[in-house]
mmCIF file of C-alpha atoms in Angstrom:
data_model
loop_
_atom_site.group_PDB
_atom_site.id
_atom_site.type_symbol
_atom_site.label_atom_id
_atom_site.label_comp_id
_atom_site.label_asym_id
_atom_site.label_seq_id
_atom_site.Cartn_x
_atom_site.Cartn_y
_atom_site.Cartn_z
ATOM 1 C CA MET P 164 -54.311 5.258 -33.151
ATOM 2 C CA GLU P 165 -50.567 5.054 -33.607
ATOM 3 C CA VAL P 166 -49.134 1.620 -33.704
ATOM 4 C CA ASN P 167 -45.351 0.996 -32.791
ATOM 5 C CA PRO P 168 -43.653 -1.569 -35.170
ATOM 6 C CA PRO P 169 -42.648 -4.735 -33.551
ATOM 7 C CA LYS P 170 -39.079 -4.861 -32.189
ATOM 8 C CA GLN P 171 -36.653 -6.581 -34.421
ATOM 9 C CA GLU P 172 -34.833 -9.557 -32.935
ATOM 10 C CA HIS P 173 -31.081 -9.660 -33.387
ATOM 11 C CA LEU P 174 -29.367 -12.331 -35.259
ATOM 12 C CA LEU P 175 -26.424 -12.373 -32.776
ATOM 13 C CA ALA P 176 -26.284 -13.247 -29.110
ATOM 14 C CA LEU P 177 -23.942 -11.721 -26.686
ATOM 15 C CA LYS P 178 -22.763 -13.547 -23.493
ATOM 16 C CA VAL P 179 -20.423 -12.028 -20.925
ATOM 17 C CA MET P 180 -18.879 -14.062 -17.932
ATOM 18 C CA ARG P 181 -16.403 -13.024 -15.306
ATOM 19 C CA LEU P 182 -13.323 -15.222 -15.120
ATOM 20 C CA THR P 183 -12.424 -16.177 -11.584
ATOM 21 C CA LYS P 184 -10.747 -19.019 -9.984
ATOM 22 C CA PRO P 185 -12.653 -21.677 -8.317
ATOM 23 C CA THR P 186 -13.034 -22.218 -4.558
ATOM 24 C CA LEU P 187 -12.383 -25.340 -2.363
ATOM 25 C CA PHE P 188 -15.422 -27.309 -1.829
ATOM 26 C CA THR P 189 -16.534 -27.390 1.936
ATOM 27 C CA ASN P 190 -18.855 -29.828 3.653
ATOM 28 C CA ILE P 191 -20.139 -30.107 7.125
ATOM 29 C CA PRO P 192 -18.952 -33.264 8.906
ATOM 30 C CA VAL P 193 -21.452 -35.093 10.958
ATOM 31 C CA THR P 194 -20.032 -37.558 13.170
ATOM 32 C CA CYS P 195 -20.708 -39.449 16.584
ATOM 33 C CA GLU P 196 -19.120 -41.766 18.976
ATOM 34 C CA GLU P 197 -19.236 -45.404 18.330
ATOM 35 C CA LYS P 198 -21.337 -46.179 21.446
ATOM 36 C CA ASP P 199 -24.058 -43.852 20.227
ATOM 37 C CA LEU P 200 -26.922 -45.380 18.407
ATOM 38 C CA PRO P 201 -25.800 -44.702 14.784
ATOM 39 C CA GLY P 202 -22.529 -46.378 15.638
ATOM 40 C CA ASP P 203 -20.164 -46.106 12.711
ATOM 41 C CA LEU P 204 -22.686 -45.141 10.160
ATOM 42 C CA PHE P 205 -21.946 -41.441 9.875
ATOM 43 C CA ASN P 206 -18.141 -42.000 9.653
ATOM 44 C CA GLN P 207 -18.554 -44.633 7.082
ATOM 45 C CA LEU P 208 -20.779 -42.112 4.930
ATOM 46 C CA MET P 209 -18.070 -39.608 5.174
ATOM 47 C CA ARG P 210 -15.379 -42.041 4.074
ATOM 48 C CA ASP P 211 -17.573 -42.912 1.136
ATOM 49 C CA ASP P 212 -18.152 -39.299 0.282
ATOM 50 C CA PRO P 213 -15.753 -38.410 -2.767
ATOM 51 C CA SER P 214 -15.596 -34.800 -1.682
ATOM 52 C CA THR P 215 -13.773 -35.511 1.551
ATOM 53 C CA VAL P 216 -10.080 -35.965 2.142
ATOM 54 C CA HIS P 217 -9.118 -39.696 2.630
ATOM 55 C CA GLY P 218 -7.969 -40.065 6.123
ATOM 56 C CA ALA P 219 -9.042 -36.710 7.274
ATOM 57 C CA GLU P 220 -12.856 -36.966 6.697
ATOM 58 C CA ILE P 221 -13.818 -34.664 9.446
ATOM 59 C CA LEU P 222 -12.100 -31.605 7.795
ATOM 60 C CA MET P 223 -14.417 -29.253 6.171
ATOM 61 C CA LEU P 224 -12.182 -28.552 3.159
ATOM 62 C CA GLY P 225 -12.436 -31.319 0.565
ATOM 63 C CA GLU P 226 -10.296 -32.197 -2.449
ATOM 64 C CA MET P 227 -12.721 -30.836 -4.917
ATOM 65 C CA LEU P 228 -13.206 -27.409 -6.467
ATOM 66 C CA THR P 229 -16.509 -25.437 -6.840
ATOM 67 C CA LEU P 230 -17.074 -23.324 -9.840
ATOM 68 C CA PRO P 231 -18.160 -19.667 -8.983
ATOM 69 C CA GLN P 232 -21.941 -19.491 -8.470
ATOM 70 C CA ASN P 233 -22.235 -15.663 -8.650
ATOM 71 C CA PHE P 234 -20.414 -12.589 -9.715
ATOM 72 C CA GLY P 235 -18.483 -12.414 -6.463
ATOM 73 C CA ASN P 236 -16.574 -9.328 -4.969
ATOM 74 C CA ILE P 237 -14.010 -7.350 -6.801
ATOM 75 C CA PHE P 238 -11.482 -5.486 -4.764
ATOM 76 C CA LEU P 239 -9.306 -2.526 -5.551
ATOM 77 C CA GLY P 240 -5.877 -3.533 -6.945
ATOM 78 C CA GLU P 241 -7.097 -6.768 -8.204
ATOM 79 C CA THR P 242 -7.313 -7.824 -12.030
ATOM 80 C CA PHE P 243 -10.813 -7.799 -13.435
ATOM 81 C CA SER P 244 -10.943 -10.553 -16.200
ATOM 82 C CA SER P 245 -14.078 -11.343 -18.253
ATOM 83 C CA TYR P 246 -14.968 -13.700 -21.200
ATOM 84 C CA ILE P 247 -17.075 -12.160 -24.013
ATOM 85 C CA SER P 248 -18.659 -14.271 -26.578
ATOM 86 C CA VAL P 249 -20.917 -13.373 -29.559
ATOM 87 C CA HIS P 250 -22.714 -16.228 -31.008
ATOM 88 C CA ASN P 251 -24.599 -16.401 -34.364
ATOM 89 C CA ASP P 252 -27.883 -17.842 -33.476
ATOM 90 C CA SER P 253 -29.504 -17.417 -36.968
ATOM 91 C CA ASN P 254 -29.155 -19.407 -40.142
ATOM 92 C CA GLN P 255 -27.797 -16.403 -41.854
ATOM 93 C CA VAL P 256 -24.163 -15.258 -42.608
ATOM 94 C CA VAL P 257 -23.675 -11.891 -40.952
ATOM 95 C CA LYS P 258 -20.754 -9.561 -41.979
ATOM 96 C CA ASP P 259 -18.695 -6.743 -40.427
ATOM 97 C CA ILE P 260 -19.035 -7.853 -36.933
ATOM 98 C CA LEU P 261 -17.420 -5.427 -34.595
ATOM 99 C CA VAL P 262 -17.305 -6.132 -30.805
ATOM 100 C CA LYS P 263 -16.326 -3.395 -28.422
ATOM 101 C CA ALA P 264 -15.981 -3.568 -24.623
ATOM 102 C CA ASP P 265 -15.498 -0.305 -22.503
ATOM 103 C CA LEU P 266 -15.279 -0.010 -18.758
ATOM 104 C CA GLN P 267 -16.978 3.148 -17.329
ATOM 105 C CA THR P 268 -15.827 4.377 -13.888
ATOM 106 C CA SER P 269 -16.717 7.550 -12.072
ATOM 107 C CA SER P 270 -13.896 9.399 -13.601
ATOM 108 C CA GLN P 271 -13.055 7.830 -16.942
ATOM 109 C CA ARG P 272 -13.976 5.498 -19.839
ATOM 110 C CA LEU P 273 -11.601 2.754 -20.800
ATOM 111 C CA ASN P 274 -11.573 0.706 -23.871
ATOM 112 C CA LEU P 275 -10.712 -2.920 -23.035
ATOM 113 C CA SER P 276 -11.022 -4.504 -26.438
ATOM 114 C CA ALA P 277 -7.970 -6.471 -27.546
ATOM 115 C CA SER P 278 -8.603 -5.376 -31.247
ATOM 116 C CA ASN P 279 -10.772 -2.813 -32.803
ATOM 117 C CA ALA P 280 -10.801 -4.399 -36.141
ATOM 118 C CA ALA P 281 -14.134 -5.828 -37.497
ATOM 119 C CA VAL P 282 -14.498 -9.569 -38.328
ATOM 120 C CA ALA P 283 -15.375 -10.018 -42.095
ATOM 121 C CA GLU P 284 -18.094 -12.596 -41.495
ATOM 122 C CA LEU P 285 -19.666 -15.079 -39.048
ATOM 123 C CA LYS P 286 -21.389 -18.011 -40.069
ATOM 124 C CA PRO P 287 -24.340 -19.645 -38.387
ATOM 125 C CA ASP P 288 -23.583 -21.440 -35.097
ATOM 126 C CA CYS P 289 -20.098 -19.907 -34.948
ATOM 127 C CA CYS P 290 -18.914 -17.406 -32.405
ATOM 128 C CA ILE P 291 -16.319 -14.745 -31.686
ATOM 129 C CA ASP P 292 -14.636 -14.893 -28.440
ATOM 130 C CA ASP P 293 -12.469 -12.442 -26.507
ATOM 131 C CA VAL P 294 -10.974 -12.183 -23.104
ATOM 132 C CA ILE P 295 -10.398 -8.856 -21.390
ATOM 133 C CA HIS P 296 -8.200 -7.853 -18.453
ATOM 134 C CA HIS P 297 -8.128 -4.629 -16.371
ATOM 135 C CA GLU P 298 -6.269 -3.843 -13.351
ATOM 136 C CA VAL P 299 -8.880 -2.066 -11.085
ATOM 137 C CA LYS P 300 -7.583 1.310 -9.669
ATOM 138 C CA GLU P 301 -10.667 3.022 -8.483
ATOM 139 C CA ILE P 302 -13.298 1.997 -5.898
ATOM 140 C CA GLY P 303 -17.126 2.451 -6.459
ATOM 141 C CA THR P 304 -19.509 1.703 -9.315
ATOM 142 C CA HIS P 305 -18.076 0.278 -12.444
ATOM 143 C CA ILE P 306 -20.153 -0.438 -15.611
ATOM 144 C CA LEU P 307 -18.835 -2.892 -18.271
ATOM 145 C CA VAL P 308 -20.416 -1.677 -21.588
ATOM 146 C CA CYS P 309 -20.396 -4.395 -24.419
ATOM 147 C CA ALA P 310 -21.411 -3.107 -27.831
ATOM 148 C CA VAL P 311 -21.928 -5.273 -31.036
ATOM 149 C CA SER P 312 -22.422 -3.987 -34.453
ATOM 150 C CA TYR P 313 -22.998 -6.181 -37.720
ATOM 151 C CA THR P 314 -24.513 -6.132 -41.187
ATOM 152 C CA THR P 315 -27.195 -8.681 -42.196
ATOM 153 C CA GLN P 316 -27.371 -10.433 -45.577
ATOM 154 C CA GLY P 317 -29.875 -7.737 -46.799
ATOM 155 C CA GLY P 318 -27.288 -4.986 -46.053
ATOM 156 C CA GLU P 319 -29.079 -3.608 -42.859
ATOM 157 C CA LYS P 320 -26.769 -2.481 -40.192
ATOM 158 C CA MET P 321 -27.672 -3.593 -36.785
ATOM 159 C CA TYR P 322 -26.428 -2.478 -33.423
ATOM 160 C CA PHE P 323 -27.050 -3.322 -29.789
ATOM 161 C CA ARG P 324 -25.244 -3.147 -26.366
ATOM 162 C CA LYS P 325 -25.549 -4.436 -22.844
ATOM 163 C CA PHE P 326 -24.615 -3.122 -19.544
ATOM 164 C CA PHE P 327 -23.007 -4.961 -16.631
ATOM 165 C CA LYS P 328 -22.831 -3.063 -13.346
ATOM 166 C CA PHE P 329 -20.666 -4.030 -10.445
ATOM 167 C CA GLN P 330 -19.012 -2.601 -7.367
ATOM 168 C CA VAL P 331 -15.225 -2.342 -6.421
ATOM 169 C CA LEU P 332 -14.584 -2.734 -2.817
ATOM 170 C CA LYS P 333 -11.855 -1.469 -0.697
ATOM 171 C CA PRO P 334 -9.643 -4.546 0.408
ATOM 172 C CA LEU P 335 -7.068 -2.796 2.804
ATOM 173 C CA ASP P 336 -7.382 0.013 5.348
ATOM 174 C CA VAL P 337 -4.045 1.756 5.324
ATOM 175 C CA LYS P 338 -2.986 4.359 8.130
ATOM 176 C CA THR P 339 0.300 6.076 8.376
ATOM 177 C CA LYS P 340 2.177 7.867 11.199
ATOM 178 C CA PHE P 341 5.313 9.879 11.172
ATOM 179 C CA TYR P 342 7.748 10.091 13.991
ATOM 180 C CA ASN P 343 10.647 12.748 13.977
ATOM 181 C CA ALA P 344 13.765 11.392 15.742
ATOM 182 C CA GLU P 345 16.649 13.436 16.953
ATOM 183 C CA SER P 346 19.764 13.169 14.716
ATOM 184 C CA ASP P 347 22.361 10.762 15.708
ATOM 185 C CA LEU P 348 26.066 11.429 15.928
ATOM 186 C CA SER P 349 26.794 11.273 12.278
ATOM 187 C CA SER P 350 23.886 12.791 10.644
ATOM 188 C CA VAL P 351 22.992 16.442 10.212
ATOM 189 C CA THR P 352 19.286 16.189 9.587
ATOM 190 C CA ASP P 353 16.738 14.146 11.638
ATOM 191 C CA GLU P 354 15.759 10.715 10.705
ATOM 192 C CA VAL P 355 12.047 10.027 9.949
ATOM 193 C CA PHE P 356 10.177 6.970 11.203
ATOM 194 C CA LEU P 357 7.194 5.847 9.183
ATOM 195 C CA GLU P 358 4.619 3.444 10.924
ATOM 196 C CA ALA P 359 2.174 1.860 8.362
ATOM 197 C CA GLN P 360 -0.935 0.006 9.899
ATOM 198 C CA ILE P 361 -2.447 -2.307 7.316
ATOM 199 C CA GLN P 362 -5.821 -3.995 8.033
ATOM 200 C CA ASN P 363 -7.467 -6.732 6.031
ATOM 201 C CA ILE P 364 -11.096 -5.502 5.705
ATOM 202 C CA THR P 365 -12.109 -8.479 3.372
ATOM 203 C CA THR P 366 -13.878 -11.664 4.502
ATOM 204 C CA SER P 367 -10.943 -13.969 3.527
ATOM 205 C CA PRO P 368 -7.519 -14.237 4.623
ATOM 206 C CA MET P 369 -4.579 -12.652 2.572
ATOM 207 C CA PHE P 370 -1.045 -13.801 1.951
ATOM 208 C CA MET P 371 1.098 -10.575 2.222
ATOM 209 C CA GLU P 372 3.623 -11.045 -0.450
ATOM 210 C CA LYS P 373 5.299 -7.706 -0.201
ATOM 211 C CA VAL P 374 4.977 -4.518 1.810
ATOM 212 C CA SER P 375 7.700 -2.015 0.871
ATOM 213 C CA LEU P 376 8.308 1.784 0.972
ATOM 214 C CA GLU P 377 9.560 3.417 -2.269
ATOM 215 C CA PRO P 378 11.244 6.534 -1.016
ATOM 216 C CA SER P 379 11.445 9.885 -2.774
ATOM 217 C CA ILE P 380 14.728 11.173 -4.350
ATOM 218 C CA MET P 381 15.574 13.046 -0.983
ATOM 219 C CA TYR P 382 15.530 9.983 1.256
ATOM 220 C CA ASN P 383 17.068 6.596 1.704
ATOM 221 C CA VAL P 384 14.890 3.935 3.456
ATOM 222 C CA THR P 385 15.775 1.138 5.838
ATOM 223 C CA GLU P 386 13.086 -1.487 6.599
ATOM 224 C CA LEU P 387 12.692 -2.367 10.253
ATOM 225 C CA ASN P 388 10.387 -5.360 9.901
ATOM 226 C CA SER P 389 12.847 -8.251 10.358
ATOM 227 C CA VAL P 390 15.497 -9.430 12.877
ATOM 228 C CA ASN P 391 18.927 -11.037 12.478
ATOM 229 C CA GLN P 392 18.941 -14.536 13.972
ATOM 230 C CA ALA P 393 22.005 -16.768 13.446
ATOM 231 C CA GLY P 394 22.998 -14.704 10.544
ATOM 232 C CA GLU P 395 19.683 -14.825 8.850
ATOM 233 C CA CYS P 396 16.991 -12.167 8.423
ATOM 234 C CA VAL P 397 13.782 -13.454 10.047
ATOM 235 C CA SER P 398 10.344 -11.589 9.652
ATOM 236 C CA THR P 399 8.997 -10.128 12.778
ATOM 237 C CA PHE P 400 5.690 -11.562 11.767
ATOM 238 C CA GLY P 401 7.001 -15.119 11.689
ATOM 239 C CA SER P 402 7.131 -17.643 8.803
ATOM 240 C CA ARG P 403 3.532 -17.356 7.918
ATOM 241 C CA ALA P 404 2.745 -13.973 6.296
ATOM 242 C CA TYR P 405 -1.040 -14.489 6.400
ATOM 243 C CA LEU P 406 -3.320 -11.627 7.372
ATOM 244 C CA GLN P 407 -6.715 -12.853 8.643
ATOM 245 C CA PRO P 408 -9.979 -10.992 8.167
ATOM 246 C CA MET P 409 -10.071 -7.769 10.132
ATOM 247 C CA ASP P 410 -6.550 -8.390 11.412
ATOM 248 C CA THR P 411 -3.957 -5.513 11.499
ATOM 249 C CA ARG P 412 -0.185 -5.386 11.059
ATOM 250 C CA GLN P 413 2.302 -2.616 11.668
ATOM 251 C CA TYR P 414 5.145 -2.046 9.398
ATOM 252 C CA LEU P 415 8.008 0.282 10.312
ATOM 253 C CA TYR P 416 10.456 2.058 8.205
ATOM 254 C CA CYS P 417 13.350 4.466 8.873
ATOM 255 C CA LEU P 418 14.181 7.299 6.399
ATOM 256 C CA LYS P 419 17.423 9.380 6.246
ATOM 257 C CA PRO P 420 17.855 12.235 3.937
ATOM 258 C CA LYS P 421 20.596 11.659 1.361
ATOM 259 C CA LYS P 422 24.041 13.300 1.877
ATOM 260 C CA GLU P 423 23.484 15.797 -0.641
ATOM 261 C CA PHE P 424 20.183 17.139 0.916
ATOM 262 C CA ALA P 425 21.370 16.649 4.630
ATOM 263 C CA GLU P 426 24.376 19.010 4.069
ATOM 264 C CA LYS P 427 22.021 21.784 2.916
ATOM 265 C CA ALA P 428 20.016 22.571 5.958
ATOM 266 C CA GLY P 429 17.639 24.849 4.234
ATOM 267 C CA ILE P 430 16.331 22.310 1.638
ATOM 268 C CA ILE P 431 14.322 20.136 3.847
ATOM 269 C CA LYS P 432 11.701 22.581 5.211
ATOM 270 C CA GLY P 433 7.939 22.688 5.258
ATOM 271 C CA VAL P 434 5.956 19.922 3.452
ATOM 272 C CA THR P 435 8.309 17.242 2.117
ATOM 273 C CA VAL P 436 7.483 14.123 -0.017
ATOM 274 C CA ILE P 437 8.510 10.881 1.762
ATOM 275 C CA GLY P 438 7.491 8.284 -0.804
ATOM 276 C CA LYS P 439 4.707 5.797 -1.406
ATOM 277 C CA LEU P 440 3.802 2.377 0.007
ATOM 278 C CA ASP P 441 3.820 -0.753 -2.373
ATOM 279 C CA ILE P 442 1.482 -3.458 -1.219
ATOM 280 C CA VAL P 443 1.246 -6.843 -2.927
ATOM 281 C CA TRP P 444 -1.007 -9.756 -1.745
ATOM 282 C CA LYS P 445 -2.551 -12.922 -2.818
ATOM 283 C CA THR P 446 -5.942 -14.585 -1.809
ATOM 284 C CA ASN P 447 -7.258 -18.059 -1.628
ATOM 285 C CA LEU P 448 -6.009 -19.672 -4.716
ATOM 286 C CA GLY P 449 -3.374 -17.240 -5.639
ATOM 287 C CA GLU P 450 -5.316 -14.217 -7.136
ATOM 288 C CA ARG P 451 -2.860 -11.469 -6.979
ATOM 289 C CA GLY P 452 -3.688 -7.795 -5.936
ATOM 290 C CA ARG P 453 -1.537 -4.684 -5.817
ATOM 291 C CA LEU P 454 -1.990 -1.381 -4.221
ATOM 292 C CA GLN P 455 0.200 1.698 -4.288
ATOM 293 C CA THR P 456 -0.586 4.653 -2.007
ATOM 294 C CA SER P 457 -0.425 8.350 -3.179
ATOM 295 C CA GLN P 458 2.768 10.074 -2.242
ATOM 296 C CA LEU P 459 3.051 10.417 1.534
ATOM 297 C CA GLN P 460 3.886 13.801 2.889
ATOM 298 C CA ARG P 461 5.110 15.204 6.221
ATOM 299 C CA MET P 462 5.615 18.458 7.712
ATOM 300 C CA ALA P 463 9.361 18.945 8.438
ATOM 301 C CA PRO P 464 10.221 20.114 11.830
ATOM 302 C CA GLY P 465 10.922 23.892 12.047
ATOM 303 C CA TYR P 466 14.231 24.700 13.535
ATOM 304 C CA GLY P 467 14.006 28.383 13.139
ATOM 305 C CA ASP P 468 16.980 30.376 11.991
ATOM 306 C CA VAL P 469 19.525 28.435 14.035
ATOM 307 C CA ARG P 470 19.741 24.756 14.688
ATOM 308 C CA LEU P 471 21.671 22.831 17.370
ATOM 309 C CA SER P 472 22.711 19.240 16.958
ATOM 310 C CA LEU P 473 24.724 17.090 19.367
ATOM 311 C CA GLU P 474 27.719 15.477 17.944
ATOM 312 C CA ALA P 475 29.404 13.818 21.026
ATOM 313 C CA ILE P 476 28.697 13.333 24.641
ATOM 314 C CA PRO P 477 29.729 10.752 27.158
ATOM 315 C CA ASP P 478 27.431 8.159 28.634
ATOM 316 C CA THR P 479 28.454 8.523 32.200
ATOM 317 C CA VAL P 480 30.448 11.279 33.965
ATOM 318 C CA ASN P 481 32.045 11.449 37.379
ATOM 319 C CA LEU P 482 30.526 13.863 40.121
ATOM 320 C CA GLU P 483 32.160 17.291 40.111
ATOM 321 C CA GLU P 484 34.687 16.354 37.337
ATOM 322 C CA PRO P 485 34.543 18.360 34.169
ATOM 323 C CA PHE P 486 33.508 16.598 30.928
ATOM 324 C CA HIS P 487 33.325 17.548 27.246
ATOM 325 C CA ILE P 488 30.695 17.615 24.823
ATOM 326 C CA THR P 489 30.702 18.588 21.036
ATOM 327 C CA CYS P 490 27.828 20.524 19.422
ATOM 328 C CA LYS P 491 27.132 21.560 15.870
ATOM 329 C CA ILE P 492 25.280 25.001 15.031
ATOM 330 C CA THR P 493 23.763 25.256 11.695
ATOM 331 C CA ASN P 494 22.351 28.400 10.134
ATOM 332 C CA CYS P 495 19.022 27.449 8.526
ATOM 333 C CA SER P 496 18.118 31.074 7.437
ATOM 334 C CA GLU P 497 18.950 32.726 4.224
ATOM 335 C CA ARG P 498 21.167 35.360 5.848
ATOM 336 C CA THR P 499 24.616 35.633 7.398
ATOM 337 C CA MET P 500 24.487 35.696 11.223
ATOM 338 C CA ASP P 501 26.781 36.972 14.070
ATOM 339 C CA LEU P 502 26.325 34.657 16.966
ATOM 340 C CA VAL P 503 26.816 35.326 20.597
ATOM 341 C CA LEU P 504 26.866 32.460 23.073
ATOM 342 C CA GLU P 505 25.319 32.805 26.513
ATOM 343 C CA MET P 506 25.503 30.040 28.996
ATOM 344 C CA CYS P 507 23.378 29.609 32.112
ATOM 345 C CA ASN P 508 23.938 27.311 35.086
ATOM 346 C CA THR P 509 21.303 25.198 36.611
ATOM 347 C CA ASN P 510 21.240 23.661 40.203
ATOM 348 C CA SER P 511 22.829 20.495 38.932
ATOM 349 C CA ILE P 512 24.787 21.340 35.730
ATOM 350 C CA HIS P 513 27.477 24.048 35.487
ATOM 351 C CA TRP P 514 29.173 25.436 32.492
ATOM 352 C CA CYS P 515 32.998 26.002 32.328
ATOM 353 C CA GLY P 516 33.918 28.755 30.175
ATOM 354 C CA ILE P 517 33.114 32.339 29.070
ATOM 355 C CA SER P 518 29.544 33.552 28.538
ATOM 356 C CA GLY P 519 28.739 36.074 26.230
ATOM 357 C CA ARG P 520 31.582 35.468 23.811
ATOM 358 C CA GLN P 521 31.427 35.955 20.077
ATOM 359 C CA LEU P 522 31.074 32.928 17.859
ATOM 360 C CA GLY P 523 31.759 34.822 14.604
ATOM 361 C CA LYS P 524 29.916 34.923 11.333
ATOM 362 C CA LEU P 525 27.883 31.941 10.097
ATOM 363 C CA HIS P 526 26.873 31.942 6.532
ATOM 364 C CA PRO P 527 23.516 30.461 5.267
ATOM 365 C CA SER P 528 23.409 26.567 5.258
ATOM 366 C CA SER P 529 26.860 26.549 7.031
ATOM 367 C CA SER P 530 27.741 24.811 10.195
ATOM 368 C CA LEU P 531 30.094 25.352 13.145
ATOM 369 C CA CYS P 532 31.372 22.769 15.550
ATOM 370 C CA LEU P 533 31.740 23.893 19.110
ATOM 371 C CA ALA P 534 33.540 22.036 22.023
ATOM 372 C CA LEU P 535 32.061 22.792 25.534
ATOM 373 C CA THR P 536 33.029 21.799 29.015
ATOM 374 C CA LEU P 537 30.538 21.172 31.907
ATOM 375 C CA LEU P 538 30.386 19.535 35.296
ATOM 376 C CA SER P 539 27.655 17.954 37.294
ATOM 377 C CA SER P 540 27.205 18.620 41.159
ATOM 378 C CA VAL P 541 24.317 16.226 41.529
ATOM 379 C CA GLN P 542 24.143 12.535 41.140
ATOM 380 C CA GLY P 543 21.744 10.745 38.955
ATOM 381 C CA LEU P 544 20.158 11.270 35.507
ATOM 382 C CA GLN P 545 20.558 15.010 34.629
ATOM 383 C CA VAL P 546 18.650 17.102 31.887
ATOM 384 C CA CYS P 547 20.401 20.306 30.782
ATOM 385 C CA SER P 548 19.431 22.933 28.298
ATOM 386 C CA LEU P 549 22.555 23.542 26.315
ATOM 387 C CA PHE P 550 22.036 27.072 25.318
ATOM 388 C CA ASN P 551 19.664 29.564 26.858
ATOM 389 C CA ASP P 552 19.866 31.950 23.922
ATOM 390 C CA PHE P 553 21.405 32.668 20.490
ATOM 391 C CA LYS P 554 21.524 36.408 19.628
ATOM 392 C CA CYS P 555 21.861 37.472 15.995
ATOM 393 C CA ILE P 556 23.611 40.779 15.994
ATOM 394 C CA GLY P 557 23.859 42.819 12.869
ATOM 395 C CA ALA P 558 22.639 40.026 10.613
ATOM 396 C CA ASN P 559 23.677 40.769 6.973
ATOM 397 C CA LEU P 560 21.113 40.084 4.303
#
């Protein structure tokens, strides 16, 4: 019959504790009216309670702080801090103590130890302390692996490790939408509007310290989340930037292509990188969290081989009187084109000029400004199709 040797006890003890900030102590106020049977008894008990606020005893929040009673929740973007202590519980002096802390995620293993050097010796009732920090960048299961190796007085090498498993949760739900706007009178390429919907999916309120968009090298960004009141920029969300649990806020940004990219019509095509959102928040007692989204991409609108943009048009015109507009034609293809202009009248809008005339050659990424004359024969708001067709005759590759 095989007999297993007794398991040897280790001389060192390992203790691991998560470092978090305390919470405000809450109590349940119990009160009644003075004409009730208890009279002023309940109110007097609350006034004598050291955990209540003097003069505001009926508030649930008190002046005392409560130490964490459990591991708590860890959210993506927060900093995970832990206190590691190795204590010599024996009456022997141990040597060559090495404490190592690794964090195992679903995709990688990270070394969190401040130092990889071994401690020469550890006397009885003495300890080795270390504090580790890590900004959590992945959701899902995380395992903190703490390993301790040392040498006894008899020269025997000992080793043990402990595992601490915890879940990292998602604090925010971020949704984005892109809107393509027609170009204004001074730009060549359309503006892009980004709407970012941010929802707090935790159980506690958040203070939104910063929500910004870091644009790519192709764009300049303008935040549209404030208004000018009496010469001062005031947030559209008010003076309190708190986001309650399950509440959602919508942030709006306007992106314009930089001049060197806007002038080249063929560059901004297909899928383009817009940038990424940078979100910073704080929770109850100032715990800071930060999230950065991956690069946001959008499909640039397709303009075909030729693009038309409106440069100037009057707001109002007189009935049956000619008015002028200015258009810009841009060659978005990679070949030179010979353009022919055809103009077709509608029931309300009539073109003044020669239809079917030659516009000349237009080289790739080049533009041509064109002045046209129209008149309206019907009152009211009118919609017209500026060009019925562009014909590319004898295009030269």
